[in-house]
Coordinates of C-alpha atoms in Angstrom, one line a residue:
M1 CA 101.4 61.7 -101.4
D2 CA 101.5 62.0 -105.2
D3 CA 101.6 58.9 -107.3
R4 CA 105.0 59.6 -109.0
I5 CA 105.1 56.2 -110.6
S6 CA 101.9 56.8 -112.6
E7 CA 103.5 59.9 -114.1
L8 CA 106.1 57.7 -115.9
S9 CA 105.6 56.9 -119.6
D10 CA 103.8 53.7 -120.8
C11 CA 107.1 52.5 -122.2
I12 CA 109.0 52.8 -118.9
L13 CA 106.1 51.3 -116.9
S14 CA 105.7 48.3 -119.2
H15 CA 109.5 47.6 -118.8
I16 CA 109.1 47.8 -115.0
M17 CA 106.3 45.3 -115.2
T18 CA 108.5 42.7 -116.9
M19 CA 110.3 42.5 -113.5
L20 CA 107.2 41.7 -111.5
S21 CA 105.9 38.2 -110.6
I22 CA 102.7 37.1 -112.2
K23 CA 101.0 37.3 -108.8
D24 CA 102.1 41.0 -108.3
L25 CA 101.3 41.8 -111.9
L26 CA 97.7 40.8 -111.5
K27 CA 97.4 43.1 -108.5
T28 CA 98.5 46.1 -110.5
S29 CA 95.8 45.5 -113.1
M30 CA 93.2 46.4 -110.4
L31 CA 94.6 49.9 -109.8
S32 CA 93.1 51.6 -112.9
R33 CA 92.2 51.2 -116.5
R34 CA 95.7 52.4 -117.4
W35 CA 97.4 49.8 -115.3
Y36 CA 95.1 47.1 -116.7
K37 CA 96.2 48.0 -120.1
L38 CA 99.9 48.2 -119.2
W39 CA 100.2 44.7 -117.8
S40 CA 99.0 43.3 -121.0
L41 CA 102.0 44.8 -122.8
R42 CA 104.3 42.3 -121.1
R43 CA 105.9 40.2 -123.8
D44 CA 107.8 37.6 -121.6
L45 CA 105.5 35.3 -119.8
N46 CA 107.3 33.2 -117.2
F47 CA 105.2 30.8 -115.0
D48 CA 107.1 29.0 -112.2
I49 CA 106.5 28.4 -108.5
F50 CA 107.8 31.8 -107.5
N51 CA 106.0 33.9 -110.1
V52 CA 102.7 32.2 -109.3
F53 CA 102.7 31.6 -105.6
G54 CA 105.3 33.8 -103.8
N55 CA 108.5 35.7 -103.9
S56 CA 110.7 33.6 -101.6
E57 CA 111.1 30.1 -100.2
E58 CA 110.1 31.3 -96.8
E59 CA 106.7 32.5 -98.1
L60 CA 106.2 29.2 -100.0
L61 CA 107.0 27.2 -96.9
Q62 CA 104.5 29.2 -94.9
T63 CA 101.7 28.6 -97.5
R64 CA 102.7 24.8 -97.7
H65 CA 103.4 25.0 -101.5
L66 CA 106.9 24.0 -100.5
I67 CA 107.7 21.5 -97.8
D68 CA 110.8 20.1 -96.1
V69 CA 111.2 16.4 -96.9
H70 CA 113.6 14.2 -94.9
R71 CA 115.3 11.5 -97.0
N72 CA 117.8 8.9 -96.3
Y73 CA 120.8 8.4 -98.6
A74 CA 123.1 5.4 -98.5
I75 CA 126.8 5.8 -98.2
E76 CA 129.3 3.1 -97.8
P77 CA 132.3 3.8 -95.5
E78 CA 134.2 0.6 -95.0
F79 CA 131.5 -1.1 -97.3
I80 CA 128.9 -0.7 -94.5
F81 CA 125.6 0.9 -95.7
I82 CA 124.5 3.8 -93.5
G83 CA 121.4 5.9 -93.9
V84 CA 122.3 9.5 -93.9
P85 CA 119.4 11.9 -93.3
S86 CA 119.1 14.9 -95.6
V87 CA 116.5 17.6 -95.9
E88 CA 115.2 18.7 -99.3
R89 CA 112.6 21.3 -100.2
S90 CA 110.0 19.8 -102.5
V91 CA 106.8 20.9 -104.1
N92 CA 103.6 19.8 -102.3
L93 CA 101.6 18.7 -105.4
D94 CA 98.5 17.9 -103.3
I95 CA 97.8 21.6 -102.8
S96 CA 99.9 23.2 -105.5
R97 CA 99.4 21.6 -108.9
D98 CA 95.7 22.3 -109.4
E99 CA 96.1 25.8 -108.1
F100 CA 99.1 26.5 -110.3
V101 CA 97.2 25.4 -113.4
K102 CA 94.2 27.4 -112.4
R103 CA 96.2 30.6 -111.9
V104 CA 98.2 30.3 -115.1
D105 CA 95.0 29.5 -117.1
Q106 CA 93.3 32.5 -115.6
F107 CA 96.2 34.8 -116.6
V108 CA 96.3 33.4 -120.1
K109 CA 92.6 33.8 -120.7
N110 CA 92.6 37.4 -119.5
F111 CA 95.8 38.4 -121.2
Q112 CA 95.0 41.2 -123.7
G113 CA 98.4 41.5 -125.4
K114 CA 98.7 40.9 -129.1
K115 CA 102.3 39.8 -129.1
I116 CA 104.6 37.7 -126.8
D117 CA 108.2 36.8 -127.3
Y118 CA 108.8 34.2 -124.6
F119 CA 106.4 31.6 -123.0
R120 CA 107.8 29.5 -120.2
V121 CA 106.2 27.1 -117.8
N122 CA 108.4 25.5 -115.1
F123 CA 106.3 23.2 -112.9
F124 CA 105.7 19.5 -112.6
L125 CA 102.8 18.8 -114.9
N126 CA 101.7 15.6 -116.8
H127 CA 99.0 14.1 -119.0
S128 CA 96.2 15.1 -116.5
Q129 CA 96.6 18.7 -117.6
S130 CA 96.9 18.0 -121.3
N131 CA 93.9 19.9 -122.6
T132 CA 94.8 23.0 -120.6
I133 CA 98.5 22.9 -121.7
D134 CA 97.4 22.5 -125.4
Q135 CA 95.4 25.7 -125.0
W136 CA 98.4 27.5 -123.5
I137 CA 100.5 26.5 -126.5
S138 CA 97.9 27.6 -129.0
F139 CA 97.6 30.9 -127.1
A140 CA 101.4 31.4 -127.5
I141 CA 101.5 30.4 -131.1
S142 CA 98.6 32.8 -132.0
R143 CA 100.6 35.7 -130.6
G144 CA 103.7 34.9 -132.6
V145 CA 105.9 33.5 -129.8
G146 CA 109.6 33.2 -130.6
K147 CA 110.7 31.1 -127.6
I148 CA 108.8 28.3 -125.8
D149 CA 110.1 26.4 -122.7
L150 CA 107.8 23.7 -121.2
L151 CA 109.8 22.4 -118.3
F152 CA 107.5 19.8 -116.8
L153 CA 110.2 18.4 -114.4
G154 CA 109.7 21.5 -112.3
R155 CA 113.3 21.9 -111.2
P156 CA 114.8 22.6 -108.7
Y157 CA 111.9 21.4 -106.5
V158 CA 111.1 17.8 -107.2
P159 CA 107.7 16.7 -106.0
F160 CA 108.0 14.6 -102.8
N161 CA 104.9 12.5 -103.4
L162 CA 105.6 11.5 -107.0
T163 CA 105.0 7.8 -107.6
S164 CA 105.5 7.6 -111.4
Q165 CA 106.7 9.7 -114.3
S166 CA 105.2 7.4 -117.0
N167 CA 102.0 9.5 -117.3
R168 CA 103.7 12.2 -119.4
Y169 CA 102.1 15.1 -121.2
K170 CA 101.7 14.3 -124.9
F171 CA 103.1 17.1 -127.0
D172 CA 101.9 17.3 -130.5
F173 CA 103.8 19.3 -133.1
A174 CA 100.6 19.3 -135.1
L175 CA 99.5 22.2 -132.8
F176 CA 101.7 24.4 -135.0
S177 CA 99.8 23.4 -138.1
E178 CA 97.0 25.8 -137.0
T179 CA 99.1 28.6 -138.4
N180 CA 102.0 29.1 -140.8
T181 CA 104.0 30.9 -138.1
S182 CA 107.7 31.3 -138.7
T183 CA 108.4 33.2 -135.6
L184 CA 109.4 30.2 -133.4
N185 CA 113.2 30.0 -133.1
H186 CA 113.7 28.3 -129.7
M187 CA 112.0 25.3 -128.0
R188 CA 112.8 23.3 -124.9
L189 CA 110.7 20.4 -123.7
E190 CA 111.0 18.3 -120.5
N191 CA 109.2 15.2 -119.2
C192 CA 106.8 14.6 -122.1
L193 CA 105.9 12.4 -125.0
V194 CA 106.5 13.8 -128.4
C195 CA 104.2 12.6 -131.2
H196 CA 105.3 12.3 -134.8
P197 CA 102.6 14.1 -136.8
I198 CA 101.6 12.2 -139.9
N199 CA 102.4 14.0 -143.2
Y200 CA 103.8 17.0 -141.2
D201 CA 105.5 19.5 -143.5
F202 CA 107.6 21.3 -140.7
I203 CA 106.9 24.7 -142.4
P204 CA 106.0 26.3 -139.1
L205 CA 109.4 25.3 -137.7
K206 CA 111.5 26.6 -140.6
N207 CA 113.2 29.3 -138.5
L208 CA 113.8 27.0 -135.5
R209 CA 117.4 27.5 -134.2
Y210 CA 117.5 25.8 -130.8
L211 CA 115.8 22.6 -129.8
S212 CA 116.2 20.7 -126.5
F213 CA 114.5 17.5 -125.3
E214 CA 115.1 16.2 -121.7
E215 CA 113.5 13.0 -120.3
V216 CA 111.3 12.9 -123.4
K217 CA 110.0 9.8 -125.2
L218 CA 110.8 10.3 -128.9
N219 CA 110.6 8.5 -132.2
E220 CA 114.0 8.4 -133.9
T221 CA 112.5 8.8 -137.4
F222 CA 110.8 12.1 -136.2
I223 CA 114.2 13.5 -135.1
E224 CA 115.7 12.6 -138.5
S225 CA 112.8 14.2 -140.3
L226 CA 113.0 17.3 -138.2
L227 CA 116.7 17.7 -138.9
S228 CA 116.2 17.4 -142.6
N229 CA 113.4 19.9 -142.6
C230 CA 114.7 22.6 -140.3
P231 CA 117.4 24.4 -142.3
Q232 CA 118.1 27.0 -139.6
L233 CA 118.6 24.6 -136.7
E234 CA 121.9 25.4 -135.0
E235 CA 121.7 23.7 -131.6
L236 CA 120.2 20.3 -130.6
C237 CA 120.1 18.7 -127.1
L238 CA 119.0 15.1 -126.4
L239 CA 119.2 14.4 -122.7
I240 CA 118.1 11.2 -121.1
C241 CA 115.6 10.6 -124.0
E242 CA 113.9 7.3 -124.6
F243 CA 113.8 6.2 -128.3
E244 CA 111.8 3.4 -129.8
S245 CA 114.5 1.2 -131.2
S246 CA 117.8 3.0 -132.0
M247 CA 119.7 6.3 -131.8
P248 CA 118.7 8.6 -134.6
K249 CA 121.1 9.5 -137.4
I250 CA 122.2 13.1 -136.9
V251 CA 122.5 14.6 -140.4
S252 CA 122.2 18.3 -140.7
S253 CA 123.6 21.1 -143.0
S254 CA 123.1 23.8 -140.3
L255 CA 123.8 22.2 -136.9
C256 CA 126.7 23.8 -135.0
H257 CA 126.2 22.5 -131.4
L258 CA 125.1 19.0 -130.4
K259 CA 124.6 17.5 -126.9
V260 CA 123.7 13.8 -126.5
R261 CA 123.6 12.3 -123.0
G262 CA 121.9 9.3 -121.3
C263 CA 119.7 8.3 -124.3
Y264 CA 118.3 4.8 -124.1
V265 CA 115.8 2.2 -125.4
A266 CA 113.4 0.6 -123.0
S267 CA 112.3 -3.0 -123.3
N268 CA 110.7 -5.4 -120.8
H269 CA 111.3 -3.0 -117.9
N270 CA 115.0 -2.8 -118.9
Q271 CA 116.9 0.1 -120.3
W272 CA 119.7 -0.2 -122.9
E273 CA 122.0 2.7 -123.3
L274 CA 122.4 4.2 -126.8
N275 CA 125.6 5.7 -128.3
L276 CA 125.8 8.2 -131.1
I277 CA 126.9 6.3 -134.2
L278 CA 126.3 8.4 -137.3
L279 CA 127.0 12.1 -137.3
D280 CA 127.2 14.0 -140.5
C281 CA 127.3 17.8 -139.8
L282 CA 129.7 19.9 -141.8
K283 CA 129.2 23.0 -139.6
L284 CA 129.3 21.3 -136.2
T285 CA 131.8 23.1 -133.9
S286 CA 131.0 21.7 -130.5
L287 CA 129.9 18.2 -129.3
E288 CA 129.0 16.8 -125.9
L289 CA 128.4 13.1 -125.6
D290 CA 128.4 10.1 -123.2
C291 CA 131.2 7.7 -122.7
L292 CA 132.2 6.0 -125.9
E293 CA 134.1 2.7 -125.4
L294 CA 137.3 2.3 -127.3
T295 CA 135.7 -0.5 -129.4
S296 CA 132.8 1.7 -130.4
L297 CA 135.1 4.4 -131.8
D298 CA 136.0 2.0 -134.6
I299 CA 132.5 1.9 -135.9
L300 CA 131.7 5.6 -135.6
N301 CA 130.7 7.3 -138.8
F302 CA 131.5 11.0 -138.0
N303 CA 131.9 13.7 -140.6
T304 CA 132.6 16.8 -138.6
P305 CA 135.5 18.7 -140.2
M306 CA 134.8 22.0 -138.3
L307 CA 134.6 20.4 -134.8
K308 CA 136.6 22.5 -132.4
S309 CA 135.2 21.6 -128.9
I310 CA 134.2 18.3 -127.4
K311 CA 133.1 17.1 -124.0
F312 CA 133.2 13.4 -123.1
F313 CA 134.1 10.7 -120.6
I314 CA 137.0 8.2 -120.8
S315 CA 138.1 5.4 -118.5
L316 CA 141.5 4.5 -120.1
Q317 CA 144.3 6.6 -121.4
Q318 CA 144.3 4.6 -124.6
E319 CA 140.9 6.1 -125.4
L320 CA 142.4 9.5 -125.3
D321 CA 144.8 8.5 -128.0
A322 CA 141.8 7.3 -130.1
F323 CA 140.0 10.6 -129.7
A324 CA 143.1 12.4 -130.9
T325 CA 143.0 10.3 -134.0
F326 CA 139.3 10.8 -134.7
F327 CA 139.3 14.6 -133.9
P328 CA 142.7 16.0 -134.7
Q329 CA 141.4 19.5 -135.2
L330 CA 140.2 20.0 -131.6
E331 CA 141.0 23.3 -129.8
N332 CA 138.9 22.8 -126.6
M333 CA 138.4 19.5 -124.7
H334 CA 136.4 18.8 -121.5
V335 CA 137.2 15.3 -120.3
T336 CA 135.8 13.4 -117.3
T337 CA 137.6 10.3 -116.1
F338 CA 137.2 7.9 -113.2
S339 CA 140.8 6.7 -113.5
M340 CA 143.9 8.2 -112.0
I341 CA 145.3 4.7 -111.7
T342 CA 147.4 4.8 -114.8
I343 CA 150.9 3.7 -116.0
F344 CA 152.8 6.8 -117.0
R345 CA 153.6 6.4 -120.7
Q346 CA 154.0 8.5 -123.7
T347 CA 150.8 9.6 -125.5
T348 CA 151.2 8.3 -129.1
Q349 CA 148.8 10.8 -130.8
P350 CA 149.3 14.5 -130.4
F351 CA 146.6 17.1 -130.0
K352 CA 148.2 19.5 -132.5
H353 CA 145.6 22.4 -132.1
L354 CA 144.4 22.0 -128.5
K355 CA 144.4 25.3 -126.6
Q356 CA 142.2 24.6 -123.6
L357 CA 141.8 21.4 -121.6
N358 CA 139.4 20.8 -118.7
L359 CA 139.8 17.6 -116.7
I360 CA 137.4 16.3 -114.0
V361 CA 139.1 13.4 -112.2
Y362 CA 137.0 11.2 -109.9
T363 CA 138.9 9.2 -107.2
D364 CA 137.9 6.0 -105.5
S365 CA 138.1 6.6 -101.7
Y366 CA 138.1 2.9 -100.9
I367 CA 141.3 2.0 -102.8
L368 CA 143.2 5.3 -102.6
D369 CA 145.8 3.9 -100.2
D370 CA 146.2 0.6 -101.9
V371 CA 147.2 1.6 -105.4
E372 CA 149.8 3.8 -107.0
Y373 CA 148.0 7.0 -107.8
D374 CA 149.9 9.3 -110.2
S375 CA 149.0 12.8 -111.5
L376 CA 151.9 12.8 -113.8
W377 CA 149.8 11.3 -116.6
I378 CA 148.4 14.8 -117.0
L379 CA 151.9 16.0 -117.9
N380 CA 151.8 13.4 -120.5
I381 CA 148.9 15.2 -122.1
L382 CA 150.8 18.5 -121.9
Q383 CA 153.6 17.0 -123.9
A384 CA 151.1 15.9 -126.6
S385 CA 149.5 19.4 -126.7
P386 CA 152.2 21.9 -127.8
L387 CA 149.7 24.8 -128.2
L388 CA 147.8 24.3 -124.9
Q389 CA 147.4 27.7 -123.2
K390 CA 145.0 26.8 -120.3
L391 CA 144.7 23.7 -118.2
S392 CA 142.0 23.2 -115.5
V393 CA 142.0 20.0 -113.4
M394 CA 139.3 19.2 -110.8
F395 CA 139.8 16.3 -108.4
A396 CA 136.1 15.6 -107.6
D397 CA 135.3 14.4 -104.1
S398 CA 139.0 14.5 -103.2
I399 CA 140.2 13.0 -99.9
F400 CA 143.5 13.0 -98.2
S401 CA 145.7 9.9 -98.7
K402 CA 147.6 8.9 -95.6
N403 CA 149.9 6.7 -97.7
Q404 CA 152.2 9.5 -99.0
K405 CA 154.7 8.6 -101.6
D406 CA 158.2 9.9 -102.5
F407 CA 158.2 12.6 -105.2
K408 CA 159.8 11.9 -108.5
D409 CA 160.7 13.8 -111.6
V410 CA 159.5 13.0 -115.1
Q411 CA 161.5 12.8 -118.3
I412 CA 162.7 16.3 -119.0
F413 CA 160.5 18.2 -121.4
S414 CA 159.4 21.8 -122.0
H415 CA 156.1 23.5 -122.8
D416 CA 156.3 27.0 -124.3
E417 CA 152.6 28.0 -124.6
L418 CA 150.9 27.1 -121.3
K419 CA 149.9 30.3 -119.4
V420 CA 147.4 29.3 -116.7
I421 CA 146.8 26.2 -114.6
E422 CA 143.8 25.7 -112.3
L423 CA 143.8 22.8 -109.8
G424 CA 140.5 22.3 -107.9
G425 CA 139.6 19.8 -105.2
C426 CA 143.2 19.7 -103.8
V427 CA 143.8 18.7 -100.1
G428 CA 147.6 18.5 -100.2
N429 CA 148.1 14.9 -101.4
W430 CA 151.5 13.8 -102.6
H431 CA 150.4 13.5 -106.2
E432 CA 149.0 17.0 -106.2
I433 CA 152.3 18.4 -104.9
E434 CA 154.3 16.3 -107.3
F435 CA 152.3 17.6 -110.2
V436 CA 152.8 21.2 -109.1
M437 CA 156.6 20.8 -108.7
N438 CA 157.0 19.3 -112.1
V439 CA 154.8 21.7 -114.0
L440 CA 156.5 24.7 -112.5
K441 CA 159.8 23.3 -113.7
Y442 CA 158.8 22.5 -117.3
A443 CA 156.1 25.0 -118.3
R444 CA 158.4 27.9 -119.2
S445 CA 155.8 30.5 -120.1
L446 CA 153.5 29.8 -117.1
N447 CA 152.1 33.0 -115.6
Q448 CA 150.0 31.5 -112.7
I449 CA 149.0 28.2 -111.2
V450 CA 145.9 28.4 -108.9
V451 CA 145.3 25.7 -106.3
S452 CA 142.1 25.5 -104.3
P453 CA 140.0 22.9 -102.4
Y454 CA 136.8 23.6 -104.3
W455 CA 135.2 21.3 -106.8
R456 CA 131.8 20.6 -108.4
E457 CA 130.2 17.7 -110.1
G458 CA 128.9 17.5 -113.6
D459 CA 126.9 20.6 -114.7
S460 CA 126.1 21.5 -111.1
L461 CA 126.5 25.2 -110.1
N462 CA 127.1 24.2 -106.4
W463 CA 130.7 24.2 -105.4
K464 CA 131.9 21.8 -102.7
C465 CA 135.0 21.9 -100.4
N466 CA 137.0 19.4 -98.4
P467 CA 137.8 21.0 -95.0
M468 CA 141.0 19.1 -94.8
W469 CA 142.6 21.8 -97.0
F470 CA 141.9 24.5 -94.5
E471 CA 143.3 22.5 -91.6
S472 CA 146.6 21.3 -93.1
G473 CA 146.5 21.1 -96.9
R474 CA 147.9 24.5 -97.7
E475 CA 150.5 24.2 -95.0
R476 CA 151.6 20.8 -96.3
M477 CA 152.0 22.2 -99.8
R478 CA 153.9 25.3 -98.6
E479 CA 156.3 23.1 -96.7
K480 CA 157.1 20.9 -99.7
L481 CA 157.5 23.8 -102.0
K482 CA 159.6 26.2 -99.8
G483 CA 163.0 24.8 -100.8
N484 CA 165.2 27.0 -103.0
E485 CA 165.4 24.2 -105.6
V486 CA 161.7 24.6 -106.4
V487 CA 161.5 26.7 -109.6
G488 CA 158.8 29.4 -110.0
R489 CA 157.3 29.3 -106.5
E490 CA 156.1 32.9 -107.0
K491 CA 153.6 31.8 -109.7
L492 CA 151.7 29.6 -107.2
M493 CA 148.5 30.9 -105.7
L494 CA 146.9 29.0 -102.8
I495 CA 143.2 29.7 -102.2

């Protein structure tokens, strides 16, 4: 049979090769001189467990690069600890790590391409592979790389036999001093130690636009120097980073997006959480940060006149008032709270420009039947947000409360802008139904309210569901809302 594929142009074939794994790509290089030339035209180099070892989990399990690990997790029903077995698929480092490094190194040393755009390594590596990793980085720099991701946590497959993460790879920005490259615009580093090069001029990083550190040990002075010397930097992420003594001052004339979560100082085997204190970014439009206690808001030095979107955690309604005071220009808020146990009262500070609000509400399953839960505090936020158009509320890990209360109306109010409401994690609790009844009554421009049992935690992409909804939750809500006195029933969609 004729080789129809070989009749295609070099341009089309090189594009096809960008879709092949590294393992399959190397096989094509043995077909002919033409194919050997073509695979070197690939400009995106992505090395992870699938690209290097196999195309599926089943194949990786058969070759023992992945293994099923049984773990016990503690849960506390009735305050009794019970070990719950769970199966996770993990990387078998004993047979995978050396082979992974060998194959990637072989590819890099034989790669004939003169230009690459993207270099990515996603595998659990550490200081033991330092010399080889340094050579990979130099290889990428010499070919004018624009985007580098060194993801040495190796997600989503955590090594099962890992004893310590202290032996991190030592990343040295001085590697970029070998050239005056200005092509690098994106860098993401995980699980490493970042050195502060002495007398470093940052010229090779002058076009850097995106920078992310996760589980990285950093020097706060280095971050401050980097910010002042990277005039194009638009996005910075500091996730679970260890600093030497304090949180760096975030001062930038270009930064538009900032994410700071879980940063800390380690001392004598203890960890001390750090909060962002000084933020001077005139162009900043979005901010994601950890919990800020009400007292710490008073000492914040924030200069962010363009801030439109914020994501944060609060534990008390009073703190929401404080955020309205500090950030009156907000248009989008994503709020996580562990408190539904609130006294319904008027919010004193309005969110005059807020258009979209996402709430994640965690409930305490042990005290659910012993306290007065009330979803009507969310209506309180509606009253304080006259321009709000979309409201999403997710009751995380929601359970059914047997202690059902009598429904009540709130003080009469109206909202003329709210168009869409999404309620996730619902199981038909009285406070969920109560909220729906009241919002249907007072949100005059509402087009749709969607109620579902699905929720997810944090930034996870995995949706969870409480089966209670499918058994009786929807029927319970229909029963309560079927009366003629319920306004706007036709706008309700039950999933």
